[in-house]
GROMACS .gro file of C-alpha atoms in nm:
model
  277
    1MET     CA    1   0.000   0.000   0.001
    2SER     CA    2   0.142   0.338  -0.100
    3LYS     CA    3   0.210   0.598   0.166
    4LYS     CA    4  -0.029   0.890   0.199
    5VAL     CA    5   0.116   1.222   0.081
    6PHE     CA    6   0.038   1.555   0.252
    7VAL     CA    7   0.144   1.898   0.121
    8VAL     CA    8   0.142   2.207   0.344
    9THR     CA    9   0.218   2.546   0.190
   10GLY     CA   10   0.400   2.817   0.381
   11SER     CA   11   0.510   2.572   0.649
   12ASN     CA   12   0.861   2.673   0.752
   13LYS     CA   13   0.712   2.865   1.046
   14GLY     CA   14   0.390   2.957   1.225
   15ILE     CA   15   0.069   2.759   1.183
   16GLY     CA   16   0.199   2.577   0.876
   17TYR     CA   17   0.498   2.450   1.074
   18GLY     CA   18   0.264   2.347   1.354
   19ILE     CA   19   0.048   2.153   1.106
   20VAL     CA   20   0.351   1.966   0.968
   21ARG     CA   21   0.478   1.883   1.315
   22GLY     CA   22   0.132   1.779   1.439
   23LEU     CA   23   0.064   1.558   1.136
   24ALA     CA   24   0.404   1.388   1.172
   25GLU     CA   25   0.315   1.300   1.533
   26LYS     CA   26  -0.038   1.179   1.454
   27VAL     CA   27  -0.026   1.017   1.110
   28ALA     CA   28   0.182   0.705   1.060
   29ASP     CA   29   0.370   0.579   0.753
   30SER     CA   30   0.304   0.886   0.541
   31VAL     CA   31   0.501   1.155   0.361
   32ILE     CA   32   0.455   1.517   0.466
   33TYR     CA   33   0.591   1.800   0.253
   34LEU     CA   34   0.708   2.109   0.437
   35THR     CA   35   0.728   2.390   0.180
   36ALA     CA   36   0.872   2.742   0.187
   37ARG     CA   37   0.962   3.014  -0.059
   38ASN     CA   38   1.313   3.045   0.079
   39THR     CA   39   1.518   2.726   0.050
   40THR     CA   40   1.752   2.812   0.337
   41LEU     CA   41   1.462   2.880   0.575
   42GLY     CA   42   1.290   2.563   0.455
   43ASP     CA   43   1.599   2.353   0.522
   44GLN     CA   44   1.636   2.508   0.867
   45ALA     CA   45   1.271   2.433   0.948
   46LEU     CA   46   1.312   2.073   0.829
   47LYS     CA   47   1.612   2.026   1.057
   48LYS     CA   48   1.424   2.189   1.347
   49VAL     CA   49   1.113   1.972   1.318
   50HIS     CA   50   1.323   1.653   1.304
   51GLU     CA   51   1.512   1.763   1.616
   52GLU     CA   52   1.192   1.856   1.802
   53LEU     CA   53   1.004   1.539   1.720
   54GLY     CA   54   1.282   1.285   1.752
   55ALA     CA   55   1.135   0.938   1.818
   56LYS     CA   56   0.783   1.089   1.817
   57LYS     CA   57   0.795   1.129   1.440
   58LYS     CA   58   0.567   0.872   1.278
   59SER     CA   59   0.599   0.986   0.916
   60GLU     CA   60   0.863   1.106   0.675
   61ILE     CA   61   0.898   1.485   0.644
   62LEU     CA   62   1.050   1.625   0.323
   63PHE     CA   63   1.119   1.978   0.206
   64HIS     CA   64   1.040   2.123  -0.134
   65GLN     CA   65   1.071   2.484  -0.243
   66LEU     CA   66   0.740   2.655  -0.322
   67ASP     CA   67   0.659   3.019  -0.391
   68ILE     CA   68   0.283   3.022  -0.432
   69THR     CA   69   0.299   3.355  -0.617
   70ASP     CA   70   0.529   3.204  -0.881
   71GLU     CA   71   0.357   2.982  -1.138
   72VAL     CA   72   0.685   2.811  -1.240
   73SER     CA   73   0.751   2.720  -0.875
   74CYS     CA   74   0.402   2.569  -0.849
   75GLN     CA   75   0.462   2.375  -1.170
   76LYS     CA   76   0.792   2.239  -1.042
   77LEU     CA   77   0.635   2.109  -0.722
   78ALA     CA   78   0.349   1.948  -0.911
   79SER     CA   79   0.597   1.779  -1.150
   80HIS     CA   80   0.805   1.651  -0.856
   81LEU     CA   81   0.502   1.513  -0.675
   82LYS     CA   82   0.366   1.344  -0.985
   83GLU     CA   83   0.701   1.189  -1.071
   84LYS     CA   84   0.784   1.070  -0.720
   85HIS     CA   85   0.439   0.974  -0.584
   86GLY     CA   86   0.195   0.975  -0.875
   87ALA     CA   87  -0.068   1.149  -0.664
   88ILE     CA   88  -0.124   1.322  -0.331
   89ASP     CA   89  -0.389   1.274  -0.063
   90VAL     CA   90  -0.410   1.614   0.107
   91LEU     CA   91  -0.331   1.972   0.012
   92ILE     CA   92  -0.337   2.238   0.283
   93ASN     CA   93  -0.316   2.594   0.148
   94ASN     CA   94  -0.173   2.780   0.444
   95ALA     CA   95   0.067   3.047   0.318
   96ALA     CA   96  -0.058   3.401   0.388
   97ILE     CA   97   0.054   3.757   0.453
   98ALA     CA   98  -0.103   4.061   0.622
   99PHE     CA   99  -0.041   4.434   0.650
  100ASP     CA  100  -0.224   4.661   0.890
  101GLU     CA  101  -0.281   4.938   0.635
  102ASP     CA  102  -0.535   5.137   0.836
  103GLU     CA  103  -0.429   5.471   0.693
  104VAL     CA  104  -0.663   5.651   0.456
  105GLU     CA  105  -0.433   5.583   0.161
  106CYS     CA  106  -0.344   5.215   0.137
  107SER     CA  107  -0.015   5.109  -0.016
  108GLU     CA  108  -0.069   4.971  -0.365
  109GLN     CA  109   0.233   4.743  -0.325
  110GLN     CA  110   0.103   4.595   0.002
  111VAL     CA  111  -0.244   4.541  -0.143
  112GLU     CA  112  -0.106   4.366  -0.450
  113LEU     CA  113   0.118   4.141  -0.235
  114THR     CA  114  -0.170   4.058  -0.002
  115PHE     CA  115  -0.396   3.936  -0.284
  116SER     CA  116  -0.123   3.765  -0.482
  117THR     CA  117  -0.038   3.562  -0.170
  118ASN     CA  118  -0.374   3.513   0.000
  119TYR     CA  119  -0.607   3.472  -0.295
  120TYR     CA  120  -0.438   3.428  -0.631
  121GLY     CA  121  -0.160   3.220  -0.474
  122PRO     CA  122  -0.385   2.942  -0.342
  123LYS     CA  123  -0.570   2.947  -0.675
  124THR     CA  124  -0.240   2.889  -0.862
  125VAL     CA  125  -0.131   2.612  -0.625
  126SER     CA  126  -0.476   2.449  -0.658
  127ARG     CA  127  -0.464   2.466  -1.036
  128TYR     CA  128  -0.148   2.252  -1.039
  129LEU     CA  129  -0.188   2.032  -0.730
  130VAL     CA  130  -0.564   1.963  -0.706
  131PRO     CA  131  -0.554   1.746  -1.024
  132LEU     CA  132  -0.308   1.526  -0.830
  133ILE     CA  133  -0.539   1.474  -0.529
  134LYS     CA  134  -0.674   1.121  -0.518
  135SER     CA  135  -1.044   1.051  -0.513
  136GLY     CA  136  -1.152   1.073  -0.151
  137GLY     CA  137  -0.867   1.309  -0.069
  138ARG     CA  138  -0.889   1.644   0.104
  139LEU     CA  139  -0.829   2.010   0.038
  140ILE     CA  140  -0.812   2.255   0.328
  141ASN     CA  141  -0.772   2.629   0.279
  142ILE     CA  142  -0.659   2.813   0.588
  143CYS     CA  143  -0.871   3.125   0.603
  144SER     CA  144  -0.982   3.352   0.887
  145SER     CA  145  -1.291   3.461   1.069
  146LEU     CA  146  -1.193   3.809   0.952
  147GLY     CA  147  -1.328   3.685   0.621
  148MET     CA  148  -1.682   3.703   0.755
  149MET     CA  149  -1.869   3.983   0.580
  150LYS     CA  150  -2.160   4.077   0.811
  151ASN     CA  151  -2.162   4.437   0.935
  152LYS     CA  152  -1.841   4.519   0.746
  153TYR     CA  153  -1.951   4.532   0.385
  154SER     CA  154  -2.237   4.698   0.199
  155ILE     CA  155  -2.555   4.492   0.166
  156ASP     CA  156  -2.509   4.449  -0.210
  157ARG     CA  157  -2.156   4.310  -0.155
  158ILE     CA  158  -2.293   4.056   0.095
  159GLU     CA  159  -2.597   3.962  -0.111
  160LYS     CA  160  -2.370   3.883  -0.409
  161PHE     CA  161  -2.234   3.582  -0.221
  162LYS     CA  162  -2.559   3.461  -0.065
  163GLY     CA  163  -2.686   3.317  -0.390
  164THR     CA  164  -2.515   3.153  -0.685
  165TYR     CA  165  -2.185   3.310  -0.786
  166THR     CA  166  -1.887   3.223  -1.004
  167GLU     CA  167  -1.509   3.239  -0.985
  168ALA     CA  168  -1.527   3.548  -1.206
  169ASP     CA  169  -1.751   3.710  -0.943
  170VAL     CA  170  -1.489   3.644  -0.674
  171ASP     CA  171  -1.211   3.780  -0.896
  172GLY     CA  172  -1.425   4.086  -0.962
  173PHE     CA  173  -1.479   4.138  -0.589
  174VAL     CA  174  -1.099   4.134  -0.538
  175GLU     CA  175  -1.030   4.369  -0.828
  176ASP     CA  176  -1.306   4.605  -0.710
  177TYR     CA  177  -1.128   4.639  -0.376
  178LYS     CA  178  -0.792   4.701  -0.543
  179ARG     CA  179  -0.952   4.968  -0.758
  180ALA     CA  180  -1.126   5.127  -0.455
  181CYS     CA  181  -0.785   5.148  -0.282
  182LYS     CA  182  -0.631   5.329  -0.577
  183GLU     CA  183  -0.926   5.569  -0.594
  184GLY     CA  184  -0.942   5.618  -0.216
  185ASN     CA  185  -1.310   5.521  -0.180
  186ARG     CA  186  -1.311   5.186   0.000
  187THR     CA  187  -1.601   5.275   0.230
  188GLU     CA  188  -1.810   5.419  -0.052
  189SER     CA  189  -1.742   5.103  -0.253
  190GLY     CA  190  -1.881   4.884   0.027
  191PHE     CA  191  -1.554   4.754   0.174
  192PRO     CA  192  -1.397   4.765   0.521
  193LYS     CA  193  -1.130   5.030   0.576
  194THR     CA  194  -0.978   4.946   0.914
  195TYR     CA  195  -0.799   4.656   1.087
  196TYR     CA  196  -0.610   4.468   0.814
  197PRO     CA  197  -0.871   4.553   0.546
  198ALA     CA  198  -0.691   4.401   0.249
  199TYR     CA  199  -0.635   4.082   0.453
  200GLN     CA  200  -1.004   4.076   0.547
  201VAL     CA  201  -1.109   4.106   0.182
  202SER     CA  202  -0.853   3.851   0.066
  203LYS     CA  203  -0.981   3.597   0.321
  204ALA     CA  204  -1.345   3.664   0.230
  205ALA     CA  205  -1.248   3.594  -0.131
  206GLU     CA  206  -1.060   3.276  -0.032
  207ILE     CA  207  -1.362   3.144   0.158
  208ALA     CA  208  -1.586   3.217  -0.137
  209TYR     CA  209  -1.344   3.038  -0.369
  210THR     CA  210  -1.321   2.740  -0.131
  211LEU     CA  211  -1.695   2.689  -0.144
  212LEU     CA  212  -1.679   2.693  -0.525
  213GLN     CA  213  -1.401   2.434  -0.514
  214SER     CA  214  -1.613   2.211  -0.294
  215ALA     CA  215  -1.894   2.206  -0.549
  216GLU     CA  216  -1.653   2.152  -0.840
  217LEU     CA  217  -1.469   1.862  -0.674
  218LYS     CA  218  -1.771   1.677  -0.539
  219HIS     CA  219  -1.769   1.441  -0.836
  220ARG     CA  220  -1.419   1.327  -0.736
  221SER     CA  221  -1.529   1.276  -0.373
  222ILE     CA  222  -1.269   1.526  -0.255
  223ILE     CA  223  -1.361   1.687   0.078
  224VAL     CA  224  -1.301   2.062   0.070
  225ASN     CA  225  -1.323   2.301   0.363
  226ALA     CA  226  -1.213   2.648   0.464
  227CYS     CA  227  -1.102   2.686   0.821
  228CYS     CA  228  -0.995   2.945   1.074
  229PRO     CA  229  -0.719   2.838   1.318
  230GLY     CA  230  -0.807   3.116   1.559
  231TYR     CA  231  -0.603   3.418   1.671
  232VAL     CA  232  -0.261   3.253   1.690
  233ALA     CA  233   0.062   3.425   1.790
  234THR     CA  234   0.261   3.431   1.464
  235ASP     CA  235   0.474   3.670   1.260
  236LEU     CA  236   0.162   3.758   1.062
  237ASN     CA  237   0.013   3.947   1.360
  238ASN     CA  238   0.343   4.042   1.530
  239HIS     CA  239   0.278   3.762   1.783
  240LYS     CA  240  -0.026   3.941   1.933
  241GLY     CA  241  -0.246   3.632   1.913
  242GLN     CA  242  -0.358   3.450   2.228
  243LYS     CA  243  -0.334   3.094   2.093
  244THR     CA  244  -0.022   2.882   2.057
  245ILE     CA  245   0.096   2.735   1.727
  246GLU     CA  246  -0.016   2.391   1.849
  247GLU     CA  247  -0.365   2.519   1.930
  248GLY     CA  248  -0.386   2.689   1.591
  249ALA     CA  249  -0.287   2.366   1.413
  250ASP     CA  250  -0.566   2.170   1.584
  251ASN     CA  251  -0.847   2.270   1.348
  252PRO     CA  252  -0.655   2.205   1.022
  253ILE     CA  253  -0.525   1.871   1.154
  254TYR     CA  254  -0.880   1.771   1.254
  255LEU     CA  255  -1.005   1.850   0.902
  256THR     CA  256  -0.712   1.656   0.758
  257THR     CA  257  -0.735   1.339   0.962
  258ASP     CA  258  -1.076   1.295   1.128
  259GLN     CA  259  -1.324   1.059   0.961
  260ASN     CA  260  -1.638   1.251   1.055
  261ILE     CA  261  -1.585   1.602   0.917
  262PRO     CA  262  -1.808   1.844   0.729
  263ASN     CA  263  -1.770   1.915   0.356
  264GLY     CA  264  -1.797   2.248   0.178
  265LYS     CA  265  -1.807   2.446   0.501
  266PHE     CA  266  -1.628   2.722   0.690
  267VAL     CA  267  -1.498   2.571   1.017
  268ILE     CA  268  -1.380   2.815   1.281
  269GLU     CA  269  -1.184   2.748   1.600
  270ASN     CA  270  -1.311   2.478   1.834
  271ARG     CA  271  -1.421   2.292   1.517
  272LYS     CA  272  -1.743   2.491   1.489
  273VAL     CA  273  -1.916   2.522   1.152
  274ILE     CA  274  -2.061   2.866   1.072
  275GLU     CA  275  -2.251   2.993   0.771
  276TRP     CA  276  -2.073   3.232   0.541
  277PRO     CA  277  -2.087   3.522   0.435
   0.00000   0.00000   0.00000
């Protein structure tokens, strides 16, 4: 019987690292890919997780370079996985970035980087790796409860996602926000303007896209969920979060390994399913 293969993006530190470490402790006789944009940091993380786990490690952990904003990098990982394993069992899209651009004028560079990493990045990774997921496999997109839309967006923005929508609609939502930033009219355009606003919009878009993926992959019996790990102390929030890396990894690991999990849902901390948007 071939070993199960798990791929975790952005996993040289933070929640992604916690997921890799937690899976290696829980899942036996499998292969877990720790990935990072920077090869040196990835190699250091690989060495660290082996040292920390020691005899507790039940599965093989390997490193492969992956920059989710670089299509060639995504292609290379997909080619490697196909050549070495033929297929994968689980993809966890974890890599993310955030800027607290509360000022009236948001930085165009920060906004572009936020969406290329948090929304278009997971889409690119999925385009190359989802075809490799076995029937009955799983796809988990690490999102955030900040992606909830109630009381933060205009009614028409919220209503758009209550009914039937398309990937083009989600792309349009993202591009509308980027345009509103350039024009300086985020509030008038129905978007939030304070507390990591670009991050909020990127995660709302990622949740919306996840729910589309669930419907599209149903015929292959692939279980797809979006999840929030909670407010975890990581570099992303300057370590302001109250939860530990291990606590943050609990929800993604549950959705990866448990037999009785939901499908096509947004699962927040404490494994609670909530309706989006």
